[in-house]
Short mmCIF file of C-alpha atoms in Angstrom, two decimals:
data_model
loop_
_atom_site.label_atom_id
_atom_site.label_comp_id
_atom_site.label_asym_id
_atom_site.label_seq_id
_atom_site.Cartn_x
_atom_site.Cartn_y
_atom_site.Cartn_z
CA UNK A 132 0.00 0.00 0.00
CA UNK A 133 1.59 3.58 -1.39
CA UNK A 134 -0.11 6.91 -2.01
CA UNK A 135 2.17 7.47 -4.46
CA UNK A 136 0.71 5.92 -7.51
CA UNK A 137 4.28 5.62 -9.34
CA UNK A 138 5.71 3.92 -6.14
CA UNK A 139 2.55 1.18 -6.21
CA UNK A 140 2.95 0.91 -9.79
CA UNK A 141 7.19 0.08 -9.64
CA UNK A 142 6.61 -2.29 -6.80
CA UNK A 143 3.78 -4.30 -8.33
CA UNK A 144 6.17 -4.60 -11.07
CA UNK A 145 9.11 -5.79 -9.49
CA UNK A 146 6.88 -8.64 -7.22
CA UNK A 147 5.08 -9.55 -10.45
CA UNK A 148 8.27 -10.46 -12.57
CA UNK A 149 9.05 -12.82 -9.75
CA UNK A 150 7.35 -16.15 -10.34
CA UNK A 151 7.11 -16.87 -6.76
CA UNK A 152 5.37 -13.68 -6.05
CA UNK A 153 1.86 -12.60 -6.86
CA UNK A 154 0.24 -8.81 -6.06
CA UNK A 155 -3.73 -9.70 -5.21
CA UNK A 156 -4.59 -5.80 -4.40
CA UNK A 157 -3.40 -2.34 -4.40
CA UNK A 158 -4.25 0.34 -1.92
CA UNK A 159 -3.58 4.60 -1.70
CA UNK A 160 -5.24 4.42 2.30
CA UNK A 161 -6.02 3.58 5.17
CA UNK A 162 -9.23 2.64 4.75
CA UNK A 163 -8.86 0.51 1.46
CA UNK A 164 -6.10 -0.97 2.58
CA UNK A 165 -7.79 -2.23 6.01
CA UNK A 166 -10.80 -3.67 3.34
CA UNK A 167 -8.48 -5.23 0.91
CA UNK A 168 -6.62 -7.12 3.66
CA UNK A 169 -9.81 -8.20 5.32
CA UNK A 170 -11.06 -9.46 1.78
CA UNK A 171 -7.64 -10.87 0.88
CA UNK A 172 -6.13 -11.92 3.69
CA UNK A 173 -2.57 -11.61 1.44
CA UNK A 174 0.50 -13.43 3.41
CA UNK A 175 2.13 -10.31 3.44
CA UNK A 176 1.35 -6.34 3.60
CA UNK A 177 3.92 -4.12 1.93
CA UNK A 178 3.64 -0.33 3.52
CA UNK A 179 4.44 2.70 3.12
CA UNK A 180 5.41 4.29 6.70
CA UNK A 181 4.82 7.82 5.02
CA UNK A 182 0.77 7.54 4.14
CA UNK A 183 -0.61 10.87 3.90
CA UNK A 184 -4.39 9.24 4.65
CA UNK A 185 -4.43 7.61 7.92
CA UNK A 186 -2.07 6.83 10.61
CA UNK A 187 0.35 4.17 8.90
CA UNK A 188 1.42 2.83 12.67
CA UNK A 189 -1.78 2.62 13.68
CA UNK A 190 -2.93 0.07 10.92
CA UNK A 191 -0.01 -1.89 11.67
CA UNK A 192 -1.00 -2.67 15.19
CA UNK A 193 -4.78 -3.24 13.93
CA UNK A 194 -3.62 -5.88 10.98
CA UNK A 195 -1.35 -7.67 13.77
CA UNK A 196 -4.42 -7.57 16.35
CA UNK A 197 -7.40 -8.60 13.82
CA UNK A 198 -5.18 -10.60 10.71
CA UNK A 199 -2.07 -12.19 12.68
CA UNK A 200 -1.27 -14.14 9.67
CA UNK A 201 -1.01 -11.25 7.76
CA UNK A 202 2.85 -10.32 7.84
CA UNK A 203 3.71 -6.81 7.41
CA UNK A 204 6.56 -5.16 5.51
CA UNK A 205 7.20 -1.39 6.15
CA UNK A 206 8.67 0.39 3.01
CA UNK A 207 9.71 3.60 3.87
CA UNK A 208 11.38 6.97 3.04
CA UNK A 209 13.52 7.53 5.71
CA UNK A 210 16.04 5.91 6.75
CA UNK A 211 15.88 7.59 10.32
CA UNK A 212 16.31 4.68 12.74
CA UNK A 213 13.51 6.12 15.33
CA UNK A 214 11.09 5.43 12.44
CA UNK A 215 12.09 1.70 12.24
CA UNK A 216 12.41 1.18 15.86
CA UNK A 217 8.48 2.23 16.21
CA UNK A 218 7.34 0.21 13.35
CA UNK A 219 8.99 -2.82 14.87
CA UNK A 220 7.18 -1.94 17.96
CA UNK A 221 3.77 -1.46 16.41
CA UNK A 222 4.22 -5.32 15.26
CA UNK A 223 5.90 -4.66 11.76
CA UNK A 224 8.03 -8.11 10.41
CA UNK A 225 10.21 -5.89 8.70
CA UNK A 226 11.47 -2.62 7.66
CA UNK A 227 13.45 -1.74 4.16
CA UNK A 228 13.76 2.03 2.75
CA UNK A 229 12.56 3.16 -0.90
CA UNK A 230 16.65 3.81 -1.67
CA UNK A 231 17.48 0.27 -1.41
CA UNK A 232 17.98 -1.48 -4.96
CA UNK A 233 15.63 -3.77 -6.32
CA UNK A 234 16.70 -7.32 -5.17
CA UNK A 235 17.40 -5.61 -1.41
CA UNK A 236 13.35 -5.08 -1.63
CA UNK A 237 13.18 -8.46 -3.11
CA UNK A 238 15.41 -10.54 -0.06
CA UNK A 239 13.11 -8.00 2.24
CA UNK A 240 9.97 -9.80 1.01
CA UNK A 241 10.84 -13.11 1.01
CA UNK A 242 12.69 -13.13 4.94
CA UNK A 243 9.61 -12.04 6.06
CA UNK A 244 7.42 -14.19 4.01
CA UNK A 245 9.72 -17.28 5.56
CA UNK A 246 8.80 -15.62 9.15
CA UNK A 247 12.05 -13.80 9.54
CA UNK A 248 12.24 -10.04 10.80
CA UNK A 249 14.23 -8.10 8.27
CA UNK A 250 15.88 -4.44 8.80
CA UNK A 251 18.61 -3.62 6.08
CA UNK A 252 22.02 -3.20 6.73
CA UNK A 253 21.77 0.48 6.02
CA UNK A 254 19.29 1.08 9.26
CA UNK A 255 20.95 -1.38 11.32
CA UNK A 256 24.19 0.39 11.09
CA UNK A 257 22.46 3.84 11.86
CA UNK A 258 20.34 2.19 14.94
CA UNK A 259 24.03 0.96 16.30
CA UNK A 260 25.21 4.31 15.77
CA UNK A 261 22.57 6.38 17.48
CA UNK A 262 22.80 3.51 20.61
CA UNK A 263 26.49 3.81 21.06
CA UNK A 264 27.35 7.44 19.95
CA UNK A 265 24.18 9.64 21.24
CA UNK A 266 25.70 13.08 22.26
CA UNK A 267 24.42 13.81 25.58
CA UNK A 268 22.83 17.09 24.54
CA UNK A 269 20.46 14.70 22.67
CA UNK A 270 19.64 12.73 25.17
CA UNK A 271 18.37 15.57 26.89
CA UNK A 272 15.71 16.24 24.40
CA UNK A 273 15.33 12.81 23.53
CA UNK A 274 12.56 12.42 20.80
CA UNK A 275 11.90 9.40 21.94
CA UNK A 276 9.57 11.10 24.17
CA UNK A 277 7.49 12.24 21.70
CA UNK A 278 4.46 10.16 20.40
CA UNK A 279 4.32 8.54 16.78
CA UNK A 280 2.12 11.62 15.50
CA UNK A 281 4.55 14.10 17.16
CA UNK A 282 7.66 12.69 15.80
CA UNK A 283 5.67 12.91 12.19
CA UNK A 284 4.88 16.56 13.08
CA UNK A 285 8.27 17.51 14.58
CA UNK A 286 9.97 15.84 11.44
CA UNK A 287 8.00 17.66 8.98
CA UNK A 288 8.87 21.33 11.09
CA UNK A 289 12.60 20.32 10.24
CA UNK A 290 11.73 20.14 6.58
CA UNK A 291 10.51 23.82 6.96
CA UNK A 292 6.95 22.84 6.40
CA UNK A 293 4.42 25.55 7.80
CA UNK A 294 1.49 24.12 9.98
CA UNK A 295 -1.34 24.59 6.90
CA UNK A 296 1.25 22.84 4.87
CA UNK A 297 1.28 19.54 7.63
CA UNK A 298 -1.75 19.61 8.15
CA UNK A 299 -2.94 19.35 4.47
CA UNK A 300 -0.30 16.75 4.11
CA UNK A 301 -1.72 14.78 7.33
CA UNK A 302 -5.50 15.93 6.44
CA UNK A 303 -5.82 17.26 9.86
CA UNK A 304 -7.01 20.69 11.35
CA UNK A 305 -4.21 23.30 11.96
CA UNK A 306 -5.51 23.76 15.00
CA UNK A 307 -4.66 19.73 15.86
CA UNK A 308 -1.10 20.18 14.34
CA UNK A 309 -0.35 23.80 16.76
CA UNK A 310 -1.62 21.66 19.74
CA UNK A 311 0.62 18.76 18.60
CA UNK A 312 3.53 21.38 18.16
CA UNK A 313 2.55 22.64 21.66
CA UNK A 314 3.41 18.85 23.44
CA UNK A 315 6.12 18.63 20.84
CA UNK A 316 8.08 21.79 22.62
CA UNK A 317 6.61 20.71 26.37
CA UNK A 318 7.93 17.58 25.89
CA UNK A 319 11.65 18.75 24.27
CA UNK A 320 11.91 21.61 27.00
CA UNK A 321 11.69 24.72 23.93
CA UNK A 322 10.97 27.70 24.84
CA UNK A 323 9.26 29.03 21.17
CA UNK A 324 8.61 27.83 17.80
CA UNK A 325 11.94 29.00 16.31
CA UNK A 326 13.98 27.32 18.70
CA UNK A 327 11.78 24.49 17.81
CA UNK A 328 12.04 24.80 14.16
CA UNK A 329 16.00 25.10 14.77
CA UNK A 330 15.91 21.96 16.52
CA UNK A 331 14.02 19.83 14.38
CA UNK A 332 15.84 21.04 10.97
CA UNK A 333 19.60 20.17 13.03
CA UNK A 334 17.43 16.63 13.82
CA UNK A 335 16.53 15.99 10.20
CA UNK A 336 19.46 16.90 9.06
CA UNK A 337 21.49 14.71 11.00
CA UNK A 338 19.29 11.28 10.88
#
């Protein structure tokens, strides 16, 4: 499941020209993609971490809790290890970026069709990294802290997005993203949006 009709359309294409592999539905939400699993019931779930419809992480948990044979395969844009650590969390069998070539997609699929957890090397490097070399001013304003709809918010303030421009992206009120901004800085210990904004551009920029 994409948004992104290009990204569905390259990935049904590279499962399809595998004779092992067969795409039974294609989803841009939330919402179809909770019906077409529930009609399906595919072995596997291929999403996208970054849906602009719906809370990604949240449908996660709900496949796990209502289709438990249903394995689940986050394909994401970032490569930030926070993101993968959560999906993990939420019950997700695996977790590959969209810069990883073809066949890395490919070995992602079939580990966790065989019941294996998969992370790439890329993110596994990075999540070793950020465990072992965390500078302490960090782990003072640990994001961790921050909820899986905060950390969306607070990574979309480092890309310089506005609050109308997030929440058109996440089809939610700007009123709900200021109040999610207003946890964001609570929880962080900032004083004001620009030191905010500041902190969450030096963020993205370094995971």
């Amino acid at each position: 499941m994409d948004d992104h009709p290009l990204v569905r359309e390259s990935l049904v294409h590279l499962i399809t020209r595998e004779a092992d592999l067969v795409v039974c539905a294609e989803a841009d939400c939330v919402v179809s993609a909770t019906a077409a699993v529930e009609r399906h019931r595919p072995d596997l779930l291929l999403l996208d971490l970054r849906l602009r419809s719906g809370d990604s992480l949240e449908l996660v948990k709900s496949v796990r809790a209502r289709f438990p044979e249903t394995r689940v395969l986050i394909i994401s844009q970032q490569e930030e290890t926070l993101f993968a650590e959560r999906c993990l969390r939420a019950g997700a069998d695996g977790y590959v970026t969209k810069q990883e070539a073809s066949e890395e997609v490919l070995t992602a699929i079939r580990t966790v069709l065989n019941g294996e957890i998969y992370v790439s090397r890329k993110v596994a490097v990075l999540v070793f990294r950020r465990t072992v070399a965390q500078p302490a001013d960090e782990k003072s304003r640990d994001v961790s802290k921050l909820t899986d709809r905060e950390l969306h918010v607070f990574q979309q303030i480092g890309a310089g997005l506005s609050c109308s421009k997030i929440a058109a992206d996440m089809k939610l009120s700007v009123k709900t993203i200021e109040t999610h901004r207003e946890n964001i800085k609570n929880k962080l210990s900032v004083e004001d949006s620009k030191q905010l904004a500041a902190l969450a551009a030096k963020w993205v920029q370094t995971h």
